JSON list of C-alpha atoms in Angstrom, two decimals:
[
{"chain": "P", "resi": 1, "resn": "UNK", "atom": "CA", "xyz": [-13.21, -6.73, -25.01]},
{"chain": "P", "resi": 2, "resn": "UNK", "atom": "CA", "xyz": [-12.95, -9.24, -27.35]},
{"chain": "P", "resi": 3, "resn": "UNK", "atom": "CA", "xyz": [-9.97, -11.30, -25.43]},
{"chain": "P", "resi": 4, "resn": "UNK", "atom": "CA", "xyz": [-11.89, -13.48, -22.51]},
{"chain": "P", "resi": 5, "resn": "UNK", "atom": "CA", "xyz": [-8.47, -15.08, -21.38]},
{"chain": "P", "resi": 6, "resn": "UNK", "atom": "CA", "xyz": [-8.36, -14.25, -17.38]},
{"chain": "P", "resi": 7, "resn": "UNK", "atom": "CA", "xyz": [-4.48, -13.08, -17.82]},
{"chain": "P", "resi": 8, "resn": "UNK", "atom": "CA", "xyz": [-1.74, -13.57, -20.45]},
{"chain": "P", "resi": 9, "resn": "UNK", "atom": "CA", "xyz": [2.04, -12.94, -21.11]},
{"chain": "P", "resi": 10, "resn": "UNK", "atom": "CA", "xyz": [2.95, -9.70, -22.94]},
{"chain": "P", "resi": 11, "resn": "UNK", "atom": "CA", "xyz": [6.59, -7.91, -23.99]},
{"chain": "P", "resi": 12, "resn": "UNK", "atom": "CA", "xyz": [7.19, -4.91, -22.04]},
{"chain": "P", "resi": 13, "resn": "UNK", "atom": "CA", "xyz": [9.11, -2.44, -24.41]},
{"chain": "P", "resi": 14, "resn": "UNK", "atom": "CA", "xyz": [10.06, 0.57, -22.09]},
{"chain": "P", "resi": 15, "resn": "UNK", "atom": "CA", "xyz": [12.59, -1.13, -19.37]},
{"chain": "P", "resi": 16, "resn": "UNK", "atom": "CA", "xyz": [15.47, -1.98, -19.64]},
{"chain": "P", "resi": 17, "resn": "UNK", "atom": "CA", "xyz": [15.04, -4.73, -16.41]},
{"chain": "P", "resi": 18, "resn": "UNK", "atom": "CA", "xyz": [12.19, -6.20, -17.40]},
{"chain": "P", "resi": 19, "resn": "UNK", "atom": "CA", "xyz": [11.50, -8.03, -20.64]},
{"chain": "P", "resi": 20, "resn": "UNK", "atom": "CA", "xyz": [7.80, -9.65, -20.34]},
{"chain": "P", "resi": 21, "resn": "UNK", "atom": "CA", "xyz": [4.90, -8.86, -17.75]},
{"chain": "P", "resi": 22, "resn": "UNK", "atom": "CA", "xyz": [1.32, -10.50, -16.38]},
{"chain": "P", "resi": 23, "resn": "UNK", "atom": "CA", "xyz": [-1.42, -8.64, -18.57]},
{"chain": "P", "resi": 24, "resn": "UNK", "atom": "CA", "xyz": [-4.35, -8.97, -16.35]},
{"chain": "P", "resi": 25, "resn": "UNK", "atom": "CA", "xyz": [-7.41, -9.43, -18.51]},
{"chain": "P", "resi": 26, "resn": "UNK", "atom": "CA", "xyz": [-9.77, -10.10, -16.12]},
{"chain": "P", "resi": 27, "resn": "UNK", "atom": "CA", "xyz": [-9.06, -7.00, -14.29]},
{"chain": "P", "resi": 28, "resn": "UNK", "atom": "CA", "xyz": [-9.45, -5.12, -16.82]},
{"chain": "P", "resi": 29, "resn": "UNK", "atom": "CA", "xyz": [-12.34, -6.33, -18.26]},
{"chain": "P", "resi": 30, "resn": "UNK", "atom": "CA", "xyz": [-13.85, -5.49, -14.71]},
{"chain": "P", "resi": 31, "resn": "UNK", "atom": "CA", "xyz": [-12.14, -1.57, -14.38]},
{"chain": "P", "resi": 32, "resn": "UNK", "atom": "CA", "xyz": [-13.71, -1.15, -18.21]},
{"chain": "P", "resi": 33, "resn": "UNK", "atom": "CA", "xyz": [-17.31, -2.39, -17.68]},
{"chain": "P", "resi": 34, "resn": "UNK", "atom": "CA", "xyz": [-17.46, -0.25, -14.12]},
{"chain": "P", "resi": 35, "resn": "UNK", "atom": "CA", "xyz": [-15.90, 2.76, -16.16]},
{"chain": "P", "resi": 36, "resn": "UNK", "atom": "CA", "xyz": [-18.47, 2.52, -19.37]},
{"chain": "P", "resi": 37, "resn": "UNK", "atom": "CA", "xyz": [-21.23, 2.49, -16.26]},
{"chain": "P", "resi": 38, "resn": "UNK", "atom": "CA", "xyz": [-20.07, 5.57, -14.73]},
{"chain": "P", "resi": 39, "resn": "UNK", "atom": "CA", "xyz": [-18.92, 4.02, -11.72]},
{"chain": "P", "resi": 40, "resn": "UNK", "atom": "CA", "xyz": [-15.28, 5.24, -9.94]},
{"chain": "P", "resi": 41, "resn": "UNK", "atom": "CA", "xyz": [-13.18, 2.15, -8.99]},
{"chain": "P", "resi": 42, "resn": "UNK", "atom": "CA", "xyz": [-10.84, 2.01, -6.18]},
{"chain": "P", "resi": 43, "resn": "UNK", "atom": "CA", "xyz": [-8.15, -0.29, -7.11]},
{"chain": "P", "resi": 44, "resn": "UNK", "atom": "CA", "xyz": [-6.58, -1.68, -3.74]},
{"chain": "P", "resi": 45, "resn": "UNK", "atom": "CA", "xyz": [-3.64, -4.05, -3.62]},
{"chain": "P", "resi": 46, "resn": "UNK", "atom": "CA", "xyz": [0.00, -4.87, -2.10]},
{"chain": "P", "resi": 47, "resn": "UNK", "atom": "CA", "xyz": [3.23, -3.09, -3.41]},
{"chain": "P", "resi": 48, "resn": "UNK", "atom": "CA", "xyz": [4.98, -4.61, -6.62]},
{"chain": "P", "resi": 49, "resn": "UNK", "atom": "CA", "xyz": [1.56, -6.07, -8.21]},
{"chain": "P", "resi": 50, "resn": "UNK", "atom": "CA", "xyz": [1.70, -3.35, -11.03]},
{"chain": "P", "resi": 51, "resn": "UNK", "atom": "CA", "xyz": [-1.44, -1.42, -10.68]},
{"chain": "P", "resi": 52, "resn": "UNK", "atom": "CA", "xyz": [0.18, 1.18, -12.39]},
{"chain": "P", "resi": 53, "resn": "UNK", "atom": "CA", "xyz": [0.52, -1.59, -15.51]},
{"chain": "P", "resi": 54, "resn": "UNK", "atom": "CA", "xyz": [-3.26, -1.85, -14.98]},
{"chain": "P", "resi": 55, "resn": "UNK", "atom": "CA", "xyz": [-4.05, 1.55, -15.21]},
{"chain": "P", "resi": 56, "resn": "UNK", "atom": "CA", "xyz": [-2.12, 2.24, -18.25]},
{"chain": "P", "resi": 57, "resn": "UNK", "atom": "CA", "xyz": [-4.06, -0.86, -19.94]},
{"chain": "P", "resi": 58, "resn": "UNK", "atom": "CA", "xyz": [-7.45, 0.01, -18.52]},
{"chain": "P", "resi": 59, "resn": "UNK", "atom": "CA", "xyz": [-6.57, 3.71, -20.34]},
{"chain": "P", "resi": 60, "resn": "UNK", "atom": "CA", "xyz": [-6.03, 2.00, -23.39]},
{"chain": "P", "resi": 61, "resn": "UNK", "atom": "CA", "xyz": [-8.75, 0.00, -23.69]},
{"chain": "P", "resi": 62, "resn": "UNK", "atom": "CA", "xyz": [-10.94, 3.34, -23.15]},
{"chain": "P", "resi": 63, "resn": "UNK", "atom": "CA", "xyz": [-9.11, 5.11, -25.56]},
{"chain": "P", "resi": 64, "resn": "UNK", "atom": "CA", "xyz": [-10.31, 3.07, -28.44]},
{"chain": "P", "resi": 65, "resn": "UNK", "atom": "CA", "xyz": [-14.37, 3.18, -27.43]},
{"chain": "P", "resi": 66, "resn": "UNK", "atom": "CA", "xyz": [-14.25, 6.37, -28.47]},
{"chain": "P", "resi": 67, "resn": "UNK", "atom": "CA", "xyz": [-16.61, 7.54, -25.84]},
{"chain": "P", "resi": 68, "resn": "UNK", "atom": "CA", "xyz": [-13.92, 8.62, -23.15]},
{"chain": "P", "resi": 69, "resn": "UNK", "atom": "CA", "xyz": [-10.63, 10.54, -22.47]},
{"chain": "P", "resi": 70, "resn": "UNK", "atom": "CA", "xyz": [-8.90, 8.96, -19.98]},
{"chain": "P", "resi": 71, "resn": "UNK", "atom": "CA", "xyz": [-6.29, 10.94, -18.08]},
{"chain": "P", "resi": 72, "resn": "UNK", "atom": "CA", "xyz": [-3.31, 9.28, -16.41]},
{"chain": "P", "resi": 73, "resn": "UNK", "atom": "CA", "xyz": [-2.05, 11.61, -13.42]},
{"chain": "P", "resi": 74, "resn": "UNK", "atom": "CA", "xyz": [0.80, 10.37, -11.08]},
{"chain": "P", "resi": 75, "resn": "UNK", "atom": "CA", "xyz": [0.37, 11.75, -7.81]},
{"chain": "P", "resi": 76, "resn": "UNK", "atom": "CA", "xyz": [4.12, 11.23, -7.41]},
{"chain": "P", "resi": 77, "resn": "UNK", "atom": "CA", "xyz": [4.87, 14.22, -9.79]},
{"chain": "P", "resi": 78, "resn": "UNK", "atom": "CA", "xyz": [2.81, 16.86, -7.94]},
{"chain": "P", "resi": 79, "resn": "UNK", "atom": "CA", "xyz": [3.46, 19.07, -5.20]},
{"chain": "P", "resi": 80, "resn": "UNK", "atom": "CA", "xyz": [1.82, 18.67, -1.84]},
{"chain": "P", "resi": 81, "resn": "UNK", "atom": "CA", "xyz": [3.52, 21.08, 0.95]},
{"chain": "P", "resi": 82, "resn": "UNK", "atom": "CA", "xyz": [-0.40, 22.13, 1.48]},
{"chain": "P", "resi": 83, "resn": "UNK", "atom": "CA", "xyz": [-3.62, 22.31, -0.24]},
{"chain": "P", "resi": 84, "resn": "UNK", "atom": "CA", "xyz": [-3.16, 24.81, -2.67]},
{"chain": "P", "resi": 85, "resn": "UNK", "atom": "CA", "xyz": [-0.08, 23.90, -3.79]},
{"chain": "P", "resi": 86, "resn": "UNK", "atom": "CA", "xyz": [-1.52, 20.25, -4.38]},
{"chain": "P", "resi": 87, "resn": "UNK", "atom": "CA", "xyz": [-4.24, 21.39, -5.84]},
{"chain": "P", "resi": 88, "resn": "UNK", "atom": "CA", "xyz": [-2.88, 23.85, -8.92]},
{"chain": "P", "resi": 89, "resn": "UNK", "atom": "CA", "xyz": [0.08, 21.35, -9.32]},
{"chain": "P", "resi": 90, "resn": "UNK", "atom": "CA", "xyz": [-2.69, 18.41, -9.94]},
{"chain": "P", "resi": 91, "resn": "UNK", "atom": "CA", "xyz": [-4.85, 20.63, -12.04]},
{"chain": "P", "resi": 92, "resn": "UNK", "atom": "CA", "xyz": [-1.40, 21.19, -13.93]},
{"chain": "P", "resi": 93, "resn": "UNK", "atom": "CA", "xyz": [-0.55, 17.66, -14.44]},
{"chain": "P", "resi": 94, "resn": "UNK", "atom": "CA", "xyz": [-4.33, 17.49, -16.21]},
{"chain": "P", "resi": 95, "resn": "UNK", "atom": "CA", "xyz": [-3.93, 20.76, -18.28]},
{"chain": "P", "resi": 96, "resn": "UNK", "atom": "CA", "xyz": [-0.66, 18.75, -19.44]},
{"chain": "P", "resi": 97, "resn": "UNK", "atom": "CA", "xyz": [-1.97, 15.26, -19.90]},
{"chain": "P", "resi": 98, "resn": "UNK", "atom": "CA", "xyz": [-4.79, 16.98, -22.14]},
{"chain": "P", "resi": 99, "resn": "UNK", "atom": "CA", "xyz": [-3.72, 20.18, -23.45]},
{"chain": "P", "resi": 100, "resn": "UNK", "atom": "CA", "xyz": [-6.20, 21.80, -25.94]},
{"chain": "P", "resi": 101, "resn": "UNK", "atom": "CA", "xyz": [-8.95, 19.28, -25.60]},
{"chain": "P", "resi": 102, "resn": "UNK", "atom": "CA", "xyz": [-10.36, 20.45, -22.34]},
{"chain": "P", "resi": 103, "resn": "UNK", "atom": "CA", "xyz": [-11.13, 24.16, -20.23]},
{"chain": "P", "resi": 104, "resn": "UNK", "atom": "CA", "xyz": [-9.01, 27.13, -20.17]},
{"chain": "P", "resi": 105, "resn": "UNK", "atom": "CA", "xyz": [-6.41, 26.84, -17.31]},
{"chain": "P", "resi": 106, "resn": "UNK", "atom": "CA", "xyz": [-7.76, 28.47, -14.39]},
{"chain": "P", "resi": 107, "resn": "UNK", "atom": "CA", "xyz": [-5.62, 31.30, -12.94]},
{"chain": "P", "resi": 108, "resn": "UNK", "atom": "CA", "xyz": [-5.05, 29.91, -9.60]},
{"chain": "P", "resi": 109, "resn": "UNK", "atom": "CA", "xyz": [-6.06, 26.39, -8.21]},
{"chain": "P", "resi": 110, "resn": "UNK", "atom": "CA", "xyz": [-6.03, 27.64, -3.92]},
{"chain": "P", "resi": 111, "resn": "UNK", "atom": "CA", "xyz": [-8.56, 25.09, -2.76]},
{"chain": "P", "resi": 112, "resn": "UNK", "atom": "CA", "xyz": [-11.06, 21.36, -3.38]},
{"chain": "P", "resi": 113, "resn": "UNK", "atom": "CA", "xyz": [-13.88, 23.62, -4.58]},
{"chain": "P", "resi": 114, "resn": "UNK", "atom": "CA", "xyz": [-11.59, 25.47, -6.95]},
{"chain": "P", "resi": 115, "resn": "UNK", "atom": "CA", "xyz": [-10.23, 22.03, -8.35]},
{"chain": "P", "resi": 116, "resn": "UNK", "atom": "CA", "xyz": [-13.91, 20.49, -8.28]},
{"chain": "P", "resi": 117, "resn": "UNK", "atom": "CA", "xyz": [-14.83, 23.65, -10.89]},
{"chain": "P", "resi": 118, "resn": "UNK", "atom": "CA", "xyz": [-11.98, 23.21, -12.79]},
{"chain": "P", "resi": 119, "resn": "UNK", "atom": "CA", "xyz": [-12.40, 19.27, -13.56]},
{"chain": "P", "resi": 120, "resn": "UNK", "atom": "CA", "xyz": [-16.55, 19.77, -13.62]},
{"chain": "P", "resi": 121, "resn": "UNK", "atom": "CA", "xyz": [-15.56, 22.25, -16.75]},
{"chain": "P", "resi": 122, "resn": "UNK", "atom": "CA", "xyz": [-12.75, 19.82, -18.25]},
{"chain": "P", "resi": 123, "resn": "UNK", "atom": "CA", "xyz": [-15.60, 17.38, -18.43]},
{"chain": "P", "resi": 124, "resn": "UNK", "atom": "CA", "xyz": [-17.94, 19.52, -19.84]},
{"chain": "P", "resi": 125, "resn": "UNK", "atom": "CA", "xyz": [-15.79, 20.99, -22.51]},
{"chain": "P", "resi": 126, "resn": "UNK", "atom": "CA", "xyz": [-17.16, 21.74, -25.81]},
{"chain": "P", "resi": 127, "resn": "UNK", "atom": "CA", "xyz": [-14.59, 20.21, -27.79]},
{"chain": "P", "resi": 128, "resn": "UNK", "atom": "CA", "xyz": [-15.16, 16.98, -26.07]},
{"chain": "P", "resi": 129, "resn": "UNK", "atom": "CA", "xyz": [-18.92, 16.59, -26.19]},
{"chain": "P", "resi": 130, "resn": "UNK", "atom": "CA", "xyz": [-20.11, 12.92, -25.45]},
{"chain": "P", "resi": 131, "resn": "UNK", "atom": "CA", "xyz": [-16.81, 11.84, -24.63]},
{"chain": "P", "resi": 132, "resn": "UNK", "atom": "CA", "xyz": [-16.23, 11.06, -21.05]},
{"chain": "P", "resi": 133, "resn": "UNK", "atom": "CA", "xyz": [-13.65, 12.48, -18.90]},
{"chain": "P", "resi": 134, "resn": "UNK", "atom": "CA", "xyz": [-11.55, 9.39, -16.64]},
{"chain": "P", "resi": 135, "resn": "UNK", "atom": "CA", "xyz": [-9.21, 10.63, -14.29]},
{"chain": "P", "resi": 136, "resn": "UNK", "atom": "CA", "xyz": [-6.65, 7.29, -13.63]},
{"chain": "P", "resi": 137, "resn": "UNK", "atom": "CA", "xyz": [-5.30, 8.50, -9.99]},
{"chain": "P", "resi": 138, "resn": "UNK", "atom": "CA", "xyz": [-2.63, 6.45, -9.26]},
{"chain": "P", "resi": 139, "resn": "UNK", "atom": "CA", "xyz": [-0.54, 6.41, -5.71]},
{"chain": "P", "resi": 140, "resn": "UNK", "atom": "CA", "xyz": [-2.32, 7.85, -3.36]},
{"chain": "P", "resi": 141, "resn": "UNK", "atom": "CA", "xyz": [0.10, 6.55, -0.76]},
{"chain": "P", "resi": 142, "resn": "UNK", "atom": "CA", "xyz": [2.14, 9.64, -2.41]},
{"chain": "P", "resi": 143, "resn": "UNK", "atom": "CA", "xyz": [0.02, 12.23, -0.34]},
{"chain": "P", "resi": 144, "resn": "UNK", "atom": "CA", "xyz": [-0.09, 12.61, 3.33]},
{"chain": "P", "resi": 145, "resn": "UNK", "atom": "CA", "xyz": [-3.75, 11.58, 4.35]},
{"chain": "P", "resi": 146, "resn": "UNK", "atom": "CA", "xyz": [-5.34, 14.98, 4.77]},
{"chain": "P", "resi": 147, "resn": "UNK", "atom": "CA", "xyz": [-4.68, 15.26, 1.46]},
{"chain": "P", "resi": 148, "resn": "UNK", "atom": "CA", "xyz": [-5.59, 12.02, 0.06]},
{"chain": "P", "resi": 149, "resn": "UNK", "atom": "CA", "xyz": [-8.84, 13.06, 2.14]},
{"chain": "P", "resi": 150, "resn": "UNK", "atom": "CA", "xyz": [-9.42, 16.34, 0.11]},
{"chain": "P", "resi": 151, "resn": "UNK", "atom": "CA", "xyz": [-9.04, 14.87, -3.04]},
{"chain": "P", "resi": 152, "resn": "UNK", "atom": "CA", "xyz": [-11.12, 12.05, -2.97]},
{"chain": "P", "resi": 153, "resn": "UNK", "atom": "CA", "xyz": [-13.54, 13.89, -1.43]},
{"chain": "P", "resi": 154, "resn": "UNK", "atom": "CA", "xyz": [-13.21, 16.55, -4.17]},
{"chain": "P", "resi": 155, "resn": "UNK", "atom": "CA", "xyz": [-13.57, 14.11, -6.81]},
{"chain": "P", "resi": 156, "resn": "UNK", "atom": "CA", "xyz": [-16.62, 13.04, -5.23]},
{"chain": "P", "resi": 157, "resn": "UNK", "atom": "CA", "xyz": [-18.67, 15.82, -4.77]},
{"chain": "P", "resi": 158, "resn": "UNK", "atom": "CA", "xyz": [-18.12, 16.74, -8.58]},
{"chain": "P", "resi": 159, "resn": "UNK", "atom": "CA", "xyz": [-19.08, 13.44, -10.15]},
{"chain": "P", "resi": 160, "resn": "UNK", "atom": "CA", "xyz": [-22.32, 13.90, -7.73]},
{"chain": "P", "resi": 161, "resn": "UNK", "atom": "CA", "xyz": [-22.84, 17.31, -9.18]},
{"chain": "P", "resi": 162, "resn": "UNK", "atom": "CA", "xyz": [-23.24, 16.19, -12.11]},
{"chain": "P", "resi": 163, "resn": "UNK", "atom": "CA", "xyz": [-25.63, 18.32, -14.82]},
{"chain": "P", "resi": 164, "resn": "UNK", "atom": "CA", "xyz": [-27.06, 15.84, -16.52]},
{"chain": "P", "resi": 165, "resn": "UNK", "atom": "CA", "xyz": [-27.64, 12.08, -18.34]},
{"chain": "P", "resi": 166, "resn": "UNK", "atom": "CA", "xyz": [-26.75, 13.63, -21.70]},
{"chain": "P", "resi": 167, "resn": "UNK", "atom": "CA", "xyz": [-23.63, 15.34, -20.79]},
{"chain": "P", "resi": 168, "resn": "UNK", "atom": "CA", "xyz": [-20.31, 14.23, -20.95]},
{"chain": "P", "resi": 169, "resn": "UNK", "atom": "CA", "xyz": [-19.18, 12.86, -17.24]},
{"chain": "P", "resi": 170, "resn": "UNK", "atom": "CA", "xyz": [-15.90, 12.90, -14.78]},
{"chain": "P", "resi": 171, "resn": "UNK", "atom": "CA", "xyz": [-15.31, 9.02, -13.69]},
{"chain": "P", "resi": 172, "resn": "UNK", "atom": "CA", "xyz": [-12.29, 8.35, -11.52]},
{"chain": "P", "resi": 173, "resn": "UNK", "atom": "CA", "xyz": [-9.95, 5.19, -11.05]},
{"chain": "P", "resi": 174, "resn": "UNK", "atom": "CA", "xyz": [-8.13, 5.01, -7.91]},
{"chain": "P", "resi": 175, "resn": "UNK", "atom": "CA", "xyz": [-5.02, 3.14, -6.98]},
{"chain": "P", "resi": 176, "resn": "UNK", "atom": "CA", "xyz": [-3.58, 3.04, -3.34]},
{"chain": "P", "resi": 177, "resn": "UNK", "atom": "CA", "xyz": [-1.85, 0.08, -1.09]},
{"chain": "P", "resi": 178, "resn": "UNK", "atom": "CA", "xyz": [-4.14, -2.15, 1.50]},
{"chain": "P", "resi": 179, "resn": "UNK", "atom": "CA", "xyz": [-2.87, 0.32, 4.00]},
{"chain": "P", "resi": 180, "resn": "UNK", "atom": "CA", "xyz": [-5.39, 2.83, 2.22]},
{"chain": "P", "resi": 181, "resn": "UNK", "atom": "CA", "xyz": [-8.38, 0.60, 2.05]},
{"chain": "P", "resi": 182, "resn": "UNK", "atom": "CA", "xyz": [-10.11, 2.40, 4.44]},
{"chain": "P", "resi": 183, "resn": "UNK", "atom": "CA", "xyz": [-9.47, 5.70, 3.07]},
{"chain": "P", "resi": 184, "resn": "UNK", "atom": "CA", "xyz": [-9.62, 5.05, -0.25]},
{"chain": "P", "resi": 185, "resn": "UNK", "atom": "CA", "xyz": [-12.83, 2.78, 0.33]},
{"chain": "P", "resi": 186, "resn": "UNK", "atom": "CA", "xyz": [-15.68, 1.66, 2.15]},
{"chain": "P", "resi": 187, "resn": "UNK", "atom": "CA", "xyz": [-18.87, 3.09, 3.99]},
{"chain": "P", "resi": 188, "resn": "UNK", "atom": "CA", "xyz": [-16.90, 5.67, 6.05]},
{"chain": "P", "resi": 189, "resn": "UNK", "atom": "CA", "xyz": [-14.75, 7.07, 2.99]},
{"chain": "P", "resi": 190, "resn": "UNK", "atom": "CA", "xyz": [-14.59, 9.87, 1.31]},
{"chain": "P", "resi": 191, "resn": "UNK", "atom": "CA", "xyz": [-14.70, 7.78, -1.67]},
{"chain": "P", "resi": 192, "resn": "UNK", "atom": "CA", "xyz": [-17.46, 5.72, -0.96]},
{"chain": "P", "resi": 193, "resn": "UNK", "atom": "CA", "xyz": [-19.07, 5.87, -4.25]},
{"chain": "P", "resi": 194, "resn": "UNK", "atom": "CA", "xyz": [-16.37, 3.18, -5.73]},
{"chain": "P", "resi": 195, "resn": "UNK", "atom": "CA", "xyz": [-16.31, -0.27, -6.69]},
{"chain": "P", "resi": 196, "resn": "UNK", "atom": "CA", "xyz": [-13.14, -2.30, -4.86]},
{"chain": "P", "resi": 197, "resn": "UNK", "atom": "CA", "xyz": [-11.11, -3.75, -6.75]},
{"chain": "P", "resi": 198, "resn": "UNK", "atom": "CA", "xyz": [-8.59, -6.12, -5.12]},
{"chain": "P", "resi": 199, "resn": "UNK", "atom": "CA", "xyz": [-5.03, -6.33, -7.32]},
{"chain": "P", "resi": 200, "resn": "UNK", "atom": "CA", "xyz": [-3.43, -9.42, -5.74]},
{"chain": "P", "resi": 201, "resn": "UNK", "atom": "CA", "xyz": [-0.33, -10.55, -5.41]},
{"chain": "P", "resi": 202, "resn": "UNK", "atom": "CA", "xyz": [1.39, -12.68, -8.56]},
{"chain": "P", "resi": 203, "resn": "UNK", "atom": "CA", "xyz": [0.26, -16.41, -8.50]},
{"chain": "P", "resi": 204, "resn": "UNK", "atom": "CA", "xyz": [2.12, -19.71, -8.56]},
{"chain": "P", "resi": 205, "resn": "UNK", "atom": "CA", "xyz": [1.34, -20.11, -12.46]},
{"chain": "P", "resi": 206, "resn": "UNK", "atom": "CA", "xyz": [1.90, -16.49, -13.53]},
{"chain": "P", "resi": 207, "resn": "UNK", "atom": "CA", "xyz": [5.50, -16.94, -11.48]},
{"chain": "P", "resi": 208, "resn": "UNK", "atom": "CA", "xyz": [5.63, -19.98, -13.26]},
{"chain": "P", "resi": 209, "resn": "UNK", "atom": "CA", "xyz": [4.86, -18.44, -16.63]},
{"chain": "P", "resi": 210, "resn": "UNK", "atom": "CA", "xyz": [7.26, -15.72, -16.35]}
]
């Protein structure tokens, strides 16, 4: 990323509230360079410090290597009564958010290992040879933990199942409250194969700037 500035001012164009936002450069820089290594980043932070916002800039930044697809899925728009219903509505929101540039939509979606074949064959896709498959996860705090447990531990065991170095690969980018740090992150999580990234809180000069 050309822009080495740790943060800057930018419009925002789609609300009707808000008129200009914190771009956070530096944390983006840092999602991007764990990303292009293959490495799954938990992003962990307080309410109202726009991790969404980051996740929608991180995706953008990927878009234009031209070496991934990254996939924006909020957790907020699937269903979770139990795991098969969260499960075929997430693989749903994917199918969606991609359309005819990955797999064949699986018939049904009942369970983790079900999901893990289904995103281990998105990756792999034909169409999408050497382009990388990022999944951009964002509120986990949507799901009741068992779930939250599932999934990340779904995601997990397909990145680890990987086929090989010169196949196209699933990374995932996490976002969940401090509340799900432990979850979310750490030696005893499900998700312990991702880099932490802290999202603070806004500070005195970025108030001051906006």
């Amino acid at each position: 990323m050309p822009n080495e500035e740790p943060w800057r001012i930018v419009p925002v164009d789609d609300s009707e509230y808000k008129k200009v936002r914190v771009r956070d450069e530096a944390r983006i820089r840092e999602v991007v360079r764990h990303v292009q290594a293959l490495t799954c980043v938990a992003l962990i932070g307080p309410p109202l410090t726009e991790k969404t916002r980051l996740l929608q800039d991180v995706a953008g930044v990927l878009r234009l290597t031209g070496i991934h697809r990254p996939v924006y899925i909020d957790l907020w728009r699937t269903r979770s009564s139990d795991d098969a219903t969260f499960f075929t509505s997430a693989a749903q929101v994917i199918y969606r958010a991609v359309g005819d540039e990955q797999a064949e939509f699986p018939k049904s979606v009942p369970d983790a290992r079900s999901f893990q074949n289904y995103l281990a064959a998105c990756a792999r896709y034909p169409r999408n040879t050497g382009r990388h498959l990022v999944l951009l996860i964002d509120h986990l705090q949507a799901l009741p933990h068992d779930l939250v447990h599932s999934l990340l531990l779904a995601l997990r065991s397909t990145i680890m199942e990987k086929v090989g170095d010169d196949t196209p690969q699933l990374t995932a980018v996490v976002t969940g409250g401090i509340n799900l740090s432990g979850l979310a992150a750490g030696p005893t999580s499900p998700f312990n194969i991702a880099r932490i990234v802290l999202v603070p809180a806004l500070s005195a000069e970025q108030t001051r700037a906006l």
